[in-house]
Coordinates of C-alpha atoms in Angstrom, one line a residue:
M1356 CA -97.5 85.8 28.5
S1357 CA -99.8 87.8 26.2
G1358 CA -99.8 86.6 22.7
R1359 CA -100.7 90.0 21.4
A1360 CA -98.1 92.5 20.3
Q1361 CA -97.7 96.0 21.5
L1362 CA -97.3 99.0 19.2
M1363 CA -95.8 102.0 21.3
W1364 CA -97.3 105.2 20.0
D1365 CA -98.0 108.7 21.4
E1366 CA -98.7 111.4 18.8
A1367 CA -96.4 113.7 20.6
V1368 CA -93.4 111.7 19.1
T1369 CA -94.1 113.6 15.8
G1370 CA -92.7 116.7 17.7
Y1371 CA -89.2 115.2 17.1
D1372 CA -88.7 117.7 14.4
F1373 CA -85.4 119.4 13.3
G1374 CA -87.1 121.8 11.0
P1375 CA -88.4 122.2 7.4
E1376 CA -85.0 121.9 5.7
H1377 CA -84.0 118.7 7.6
P1378 CA -84.2 115.2 5.9
M1379 CA -85.6 113.5 9.1
D1380 CA -89.2 114.8 8.5
P1381 CA -91.5 113.7 11.1
V1382 CA -94.3 113.2 8.6
R1383 CA -92.7 109.7 8.1
L1384 CA -94.0 108.7 11.5
A1385 CA -97.5 110.1 11.0
L1386 CA -97.9 108.5 7.7
T1387 CA -96.6 105.1 9.1
R1388 CA -99.2 105.3 11.9
G1389 CA -101.8 106.2 9.4
L1390 CA -100.9 103.2 7.2
V1391 CA -101.0 100.8 10.0
E1392 CA -104.6 102.2 10.8
A1393 CA -105.5 101.9 7.2
F1394 CA -104.8 98.2 7.2
G1395 CA -106.5 97.6 10.6
L1396 CA -103.4 96.6 12.1
D1397 CA -104.2 98.6 15.3
R1398 CA -107.1 96.1 16.0
D1399 CA -104.3 93.3 16.1
V1400 CA -102.1 95.1 18.6
D1401 CA -102.4 96.8 21.9
V1402 CA -101.5 100.5 21.2
V1403 CA -99.8 101.8 24.2
A1404 CA -98.3 105.2 25.0
A1405 CA -95.6 104.7 27.5
K1406 CA -94.3 107.5 29.7
A1407 CA -91.1 109.6 28.8
A1408 CA -87.9 108.1 30.1
G1409 CA -87.0 109.8 33.4
E1410 CA -83.5 111.2 34.1
S1411 CA -82.4 108.2 36.0
T1412 CA -83.3 105.9 33.2
L1413 CA -81.6 108.1 30.7
R1414 CA -78.6 107.9 32.9
L1415 CA -78.3 104.2 32.3
V1416 CA -76.6 105.2 29.2
H1417 CA -76.2 109.0 29.0
R1418 CA -73.9 111.3 31.0
E1419 CA -75.5 113.6 33.4
D1420 CA -73.8 116.7 32.0
Y1421 CA -75.0 115.7 28.5
I1422 CA -78.7 115.4 29.8
A1423 CA -78.2 118.8 31.4
A1424 CA -77.0 120.3 28.0
V1425 CA -79.9 118.8 26.0
K1426 CA -82.3 120.3 28.7
A1427 CA -80.7 123.7 28.3
A1428 CA -80.7 123.5 24.5
S1429 CA -84.5 122.8 24.7
V1430 CA -85.2 125.8 26.6
E1431 CA -82.9 128.2 24.6
P1432 CA -82.2 126.6 21.3
R1433 CA -80.4 129.6 19.8
A1434 CA -77.7 129.1 22.4
A1435 CA -76.7 125.8 21.3
D1436 CA -73.2 126.2 19.8
G1437 CA -72.2 122.8 18.6
S1438 CA -70.9 121.6 22.1
Y1439 CA -72.1 118.1 22.9
G1440 CA -73.1 117.8 19.2
L1441 CA -76.1 120.0 19.7
G1442 CA -76.8 123.0 17.4
T1443 CA -75.1 121.4 14.4
L1444 CA -76.4 121.0 11.0
D1445 CA -77.1 117.3 11.6
D1446 CA -78.7 118.0 15.1
P1447 CA -80.1 121.5 15.4
A1448 CA -81.6 122.3 18.7
F1449 CA -85.2 123.0 18.9
A1450 CA -87.6 123.9 21.7
G1451 CA -88.9 120.9 23.6
M1452 CA -86.0 118.7 22.3
H1453 CA -85.4 117.0 25.6
E1454 CA -89.1 116.2 26.2
V1455 CA -89.7 114.5 22.9
S1456 CA -86.4 112.8 22.8
A1457 CA -87.1 111.2 26.2
L1458 CA -90.7 110.3 25.1
I1459 CA -89.3 108.3 22.2
A1460 CA -86.8 106.6 24.6
G1461 CA -89.6 106.0 27.0
Q1462 CA -91.5 104.1 24.3
S1463 CA -88.5 101.9 23.6
V1464 CA -88.1 101.3 27.4
G1465 CA -91.8 100.5 27.6
A1466 CA -91.5 98.1 24.7
A1467 CA -88.6 96.3 26.5
E1468 CA -90.3 96.2 29.9
A1469 CA -93.6 94.7 28.4
V1470 CA -91.6 91.9 26.5
W1471 CA -89.4 91.2 29.4
R1472 CA -92.3 91.1 32.0
G1473 CA -94.5 89.0 29.5
D1474 CA -97.1 91.7 28.9
A1475 CA -96.5 91.2 25.2
L1476 CA -94.5 88.8 23.2
H1477 CA -93.5 91.4 20.6
A1478 CA -93.4 95.2 20.8
V1479 CA -92.7 97.8 18.1
N1480 CA -91.5 101.3 18.4
F1481 CA -91.0 102.5 14.9
A1482 CA -90.2 106.1 16.3
G1483 CA -87.2 104.7 18.0
G1484 CA -83.9 103.2 16.8
L1485 CA -82.0 106.4 17.2
H1486 CA -78.7 104.6 17.2
H1487 CA -76.2 107.3 16.7
A1488 CA -76.4 109.1 20.0
M1489 CA -73.5 108.7 22.3
P1490 CA -73.3 108.6 26.2
G1491 CA -71.9 112.1 26.0
G1492 CA -73.3 113.7 22.8
A1493 CA -75.9 113.9 19.9
S1494 CA -74.8 112.5 16.6
G1495 CA -76.5 111.8 13.3
F1496 CA -80.1 113.0 13.9
C1497 CA -80.1 111.2 17.3
I1498 CA -80.3 113.0 20.7
Y1499 CA -81.0 110.1 23.2
N1500 CA -80.1 106.6 22.1
D1501 CA -83.5 104.9 22.9
A1502 CA -82.0 101.6 21.7
S1503 CA -79.2 101.5 24.2
V1504 CA -81.4 102.8 27.0
A1505 CA -83.9 100.0 26.3
I1506 CA -81.2 97.4 26.5
A1507 CA -79.7 98.9 29.5
R1508 CA -83.2 98.8 31.3
L1509 CA -83.4 95.0 30.2
L1510 CA -80.0 94.5 32.0
E1511 CA -81.2 96.3 35.0
L1512 CA -84.3 94.1 35.1
G1513 CA -82.0 91.0 35.1
A1514 CA -81.5 90.0 31.5
E1515 CA -78.2 88.3 31.1
R1516 CA -78.0 88.0 27.4
V1517 CA -79.5 90.7 24.9
A1518 CA -78.8 90.4 21.2
Y1519 CA -79.1 93.7 19.1
V1520 CA -79.3 93.4 15.2
D1521 CA -79.0 96.7 13.4
V1522 CA -80.0 96.6 9.6
D1523 CA -80.0 100.4 9.1
V1524 CA -77.7 101.6 6.3
H1525 CA -75.6 103.5 8.8
H1526 CA -73.5 101.7 11.3
G1527 CA -75.1 101.4 14.8
D1528 CA -72.3 103.0 16.4
G1529 CA -73.8 104.5 19.5
V1530 CA -75.3 101.1 20.7
Q1531 CA -71.9 99.4 20.0
A1532 CA -70.3 102.2 22.0
A1533 CA -72.7 101.9 25.0
F1534 CA -72.0 98.1 25.3
W1535 CA -68.4 97.9 24.1
E1536 CA -67.2 96.4 27.4
D1537 CA -70.3 94.3 28.3
P1538 CA -70.3 90.6 27.2
R1539 CA -74.0 90.4 28.1
V1540 CA -74.9 92.5 25.0
L1541 CA -74.2 91.2 21.4
T1542 CA -74.3 94.0 18.8
I1543 CA -74.4 93.0 15.3
S1544 CA -74.6 95.7 12.6
L1545 CA -75.0 95.3 8.8
H1546 CA -74.3 98.6 7.0
E1547 CA -72.8 100.4 4.1
H1548 CA -69.0 100.4 4.3
P1549 CA -67.6 103.2 6.5
R1550 CA -65.3 104.2 3.5
T1551 CA -68.4 105.6 1.8
L1552 CA -70.8 106.6 4.5
F1553 CA -71.3 108.3 7.9
P1554 CA -70.3 107.6 10.6
Q1555 CA -67.2 106.2 9.3
T1556 CA -67.2 103.5 11.8
G1557 CA -68.2 99.7 11.7
W1558 CA -65.1 98.2 10.5
P1559 CA -65.0 94.3 10.8
E1560 CA -62.1 94.7 13.2
E1561 CA -64.3 96.4 15.7
T1562 CA -65.1 93.4 17.9
G1563 CA -65.6 94.7 21.4
A1564 CA -63.3 95.6 24.3
A1565 CA -60.3 93.2 25.1
G1566 CA -61.1 90.6 27.6
E1567 CA -64.6 89.1 28.2
A1568 CA -66.4 91.5 25.8
E1569 CA -64.1 90.7 22.8
G1570 CA -66.4 89.1 20.1
S1571 CA -69.4 90.9 21.4
A1572 CA -69.5 93.4 18.6
V1573 CA -69.9 92.3 15.0
N1574 CA -69.7 94.6 11.8
V1575 CA -70.6 93.5 8.3
A1576 CA -69.5 96.6 6.2
L1577 CA -71.1 96.1 2.7
P1578 CA -70.0 97.7 -0.5
A1579 CA -71.9 100.6 -1.8
G1580 CA -74.5 99.4 -4.5
T1581 CA -75.3 96.2 -2.7
G1582 CA -78.7 94.9 -3.8
D1583 CA -81.3 92.4 -2.4
A1584 CA -79.5 89.2 -3.1
G1585 CA -76.1 90.5 -1.5
W1586 CA -77.8 92.1 1.4
L1587 CA -79.9 88.9 2.4
R1588 CA -76.8 86.7 1.7
A1589 CA -74.9 88.8 4.1
F1590 CA -77.5 88.7 6.8
H1591 CA -78.1 85.1 6.6
S1592 CA -74.3 84.3 6.4
V1593 CA -73.7 86.0 9.8
V1594 CA -76.7 86.8 12.0
P1595 CA -78.5 83.3 12.5
E1596 CA -75.3 81.6 13.5
L1597 CA -74.3 84.2 16.0
I1598 CA -77.8 84.3 17.4
A1599 CA -77.9 80.5 17.6
D1600 CA -74.6 80.5 19.6
F1601 CA -75.5 83.4 21.9
R1602 CA -79.0 82.4 22.6
P1603 CA -80.4 85.8 23.8
Q1604 CA -83.2 86.0 26.3
V1605 CA -84.4 89.1 24.3
L1606 CA -83.9 90.1 20.6
V1607 CA -83.8 93.8 19.9
T1608 CA -83.7 94.8 16.3
Q1609 CA -83.4 98.1 14.5
H1610 CA -85.0 98.5 11.1
G1611 CA -83.7 101.6 9.5
A1612 CA -85.3 101.9 6.1
D1613 CA -82.5 103.8 4.5
T1614 CA -81.0 100.8 2.8
H1615 CA -83.6 101.2 0.1
F1616 CA -82.6 102.1 -3.4
E1617 CA -84.6 105.4 -3.3
D1618 CA -83.0 106.6 -0.1
P1619 CA -81.4 110.0 -0.7
L1620 CA -78.7 109.8 2.0
A1621 CA -77.0 106.5 1.2
H1622 CA -75.9 104.1 -1.6
L1623 CA -77.3 100.6 -1.0
A1624 CA -79.8 99.3 -3.4
V1625 CA -82.3 97.2 -1.4
S1626 CA -86.0 96.8 -2.0
L1627 CA -88.9 97.0 0.2
D1628 CA -89.3 93.3 -0.2
A1629 CA -85.9 92.5 0.9
Q1630 CA -86.4 94.6 3.9
R1631 CA -89.7 92.7 4.7
A1632 CA -87.7 89.4 4.2
V1633 CA -85.2 90.5 7.0
Q1634 CA -88.1 91.6 9.3
V1635 CA -89.6 88.1 8.9
A1636 CA -86.2 86.5 9.6
C1637 CA -85.7 88.5 12.8
H1638 CA -89.1 87.6 13.9
E1639 CA -88.3 83.8 13.3
L1640 CA -85.0 84.2 15.1
A1641 CA -86.8 85.7 18.1
H1642 CA -89.1 82.6 18.3
E1643 CA -86.1 80.1 17.6
Y1644 CA -83.8 81.4 20.2
A1645 CA -85.4 84.0 22.6
D1646 CA -88.8 82.5 23.5
G1647 CA -90.4 84.9 21.1
R1648 CA -89.3 88.1 23.0
W1649 CA -88.8 90.7 20.3
V1650 CA -88.3 94.4 20.5
A1651 CA -88.5 96.0 17.1
L1652 CA -87.4 99.5 16.5
G1653 CA -87.4 101.9 13.5
G1654 CA -84.5 104.2 12.6
G1655 CA -83.4 105.9 9.4
G1656 CA -85.1 106.3 6.3
Y1657 CA -85.6 109.5 4.2
A1658 CA -87.8 108.4 1.4
V1659 CA -90.6 109.5 3.8
V1660 CA -93.5 108.8 1.6
D1661 CA -92.5 105.9 -0.8
V1662 CA -90.6 103.8 1.6
V1663 CA -90.7 104.4 5.3
P1664 CA -94.4 103.9 6.0
R1665 CA -94.7 100.7 3.9
S1666 CA -91.5 99.3 5.5
W1667 CA -92.6 99.7 9.1
T1668 CA -96.3 98.9 8.4
H1669 CA -94.8 95.5 7.2
L1670 CA -92.9 95.3 10.5
V1671 CA -96.0 96.0 12.6
G1672 CA -97.9 93.4 10.6
I1673 CA -95.2 90.8 11.2
A1674 CA -95.2 91.5 14.8
A1675 CA -98.9 91.4 15.1
G1676 CA -99.2 88.0 13.5
R1677 CA -101.0 89.4 10.6
E1678 CA -98.6 89.8 7.8
I1679 CA -99.5 92.2 4.9
A1680 CA -99.1 90.5 1.6
P1681 CA -96.5 92.1 -0.5
E1682 CA -98.9 92.4 -3.4
A1683 CA -101.7 94.0 -1.2
M1684 CA -103.1 97.2 -2.6
I1685 CA -102.7 100.3 -0.4
P1686 CA -106.0 101.7 0.8
E1687 CA -107.1 104.8 -1.2
G1688 CA -107.8 106.9 1.9
W1689 CA -104.3 106.7 3.0
R1690 CA -103.0 107.6 -0.6
Q1691 CA -105.3 110.6 -0.4
E1692 CA -103.9 111.6 3.0
V1693 CA -100.4 111.4 1.6
F1694 CA -101.1 113.9 -1.2
A1695 CA -102.9 116.1 1.1
R1696 CA -100.0 116.3 3.5
T1697 CA -97.0 116.2 1.1
R1698 CA -98.4 116.9 -2.5
Q1699 CA -96.6 113.7 -3.4
L1700 CA -98.2 110.6 -5.1
A1701 CA -98.2 107.6 -2.9
P1702 CA -97.3 104.1 -3.9
A1703 CA -100.2 101.7 -4.9
R1704 CA -98.8 98.4 -3.5
M1705 CA -96.9 97.0 -0.6
T1706 CA -94.2 95.8 -2.8
D1707 CA -91.5 96.9 -5.1
G1708 CA -92.1 93.9 -7.4
R1709 CA -89.3 91.9 -6.0
W1710 CA -91.1 89.3 -3.9
P1711 CA -90.2 86.5 -3.3
V1712 CA -86.6 87.8 -3.0
Q1713 CA -83.9 85.4 -4.3
W1714 CA -80.5 84.9 -2.6
E1715 CA -77.8 82.1 -2.3
A1716 CA -76.9 80.7 1.0
W1717 CA -73.3 80.9 2.3
E1718 CA -73.1 77.2 2.7
A1719 CA -73.3 76.8 -1.1
G1720 CA -69.7 78.3 -1.4
Y1721 CA -68.4 81.7 -1.9
D1722 CA -66.2 83.6 -4.3
P1723 CA -63.2 85.2 -2.6
A1724 CA -63.0 87.9 -5.5
D1725 CA -66.6 88.9 -5.0
R1726 CA -66.8 92.2 -2.9
L1727 CA -69.8 91.2 -1.1
D1728 CA -68.4 87.8 -0.1
Q1729 CA -65.2 89.6 1.0
A1730 CA -67.4 91.7 3.4
V1731 CA -68.9 88.6 4.8
L1732 CA -65.5 86.8 5.1
A1733 CA -64.0 89.8 6.8
A1734 CA -66.9 89.9 9.5
R1735 CA -66.7 86.1 10.0
R1736 CA -63.0 85.9 10.4
A1737 CA -62.9 88.8 12.8
V1738 CA -65.6 87.5 15.1
F1739 CA -66.4 83.8 14.7
P1740 CA -63.0 82.6 16.1
L1741 CA -63.5 84.8 19.1
R1742 CA -66.8 83.2 19.9
G1743 CA -65.4 79.6 19.4
L1744 CA -67.2 79.3 16.1
L1745 CA -65.4 78.5 12.8
P1746 CA -64.1 81.3 10.8

């Protein structure tokens, strides 16, 4: 097995563009790639452009009629009328939509194949993590669900246990839906409470289909306003114990950066430093329980200059085995590029000034009157007994 990590990248993924008024600005991908390069991380990874996912691969998750609808909307965007979720405010149709969406899915599939076959120990596709797309429809800025397609490809290649951990601020509803009835896939999502945020799913009671898959979906619904200490406490109170029990052969993680306190579309108050701490934790869990096999994806994140590039550059550094110190100064050339492209001032360092992030372990005791602890308790009580673990 190669010790080097792969970074999945094809310049054409920046064509995933819903238009100038849409919050999902593809400049966030270009700026992340530029920051990775500015730190020289592309010398520590194999940069690979995988081919687009073909129709048979997309059909591992998506319905044939939906793929046909995406193709039709790609050719004639103005004809998209909202059916299949295409042509809506969230998911406006655009020319070439099928091709670029399939290309992003192809990068995640390529990452999964490389890790499964031993060509790379870790693989990162920060253009991926489009976790809201459903088998039969677009949703929440997501056309094809690359995370689900990559997991389905792992199962096709013979994987018997795949764990998916999603720390985007929004519930990983599309991935949960794709594997709702499949006990081979454990989906864990930490997200803002569905009462206050799209897609209004991800309640602790959602635990997988009755029967063998019961207990294979885990949802930690965090109160709006949760900050670093609470977010890390919730992660460490639920995720490591479940991963240790499930012992996945591959760990797939989704690192939406929209938990950040500057994100305009949500209400958590997490810093870049806490996001980095969870990335490090996911890397360690992959080594501890999955022989190091780790596929890391991007996701949401709409503070496209200040947050997304820094967060995902940390992710690439961790996967590459060359972590960037939080206090590292950001290269001036990249900051100039940011201003030239966006007319925004770029951040100066790779930290929000919160490193090292402090949090209290669950084992030290909990407060049943605390809203964060109530969220953790709800998740543990819903799932842990189903998996033979203590509530």
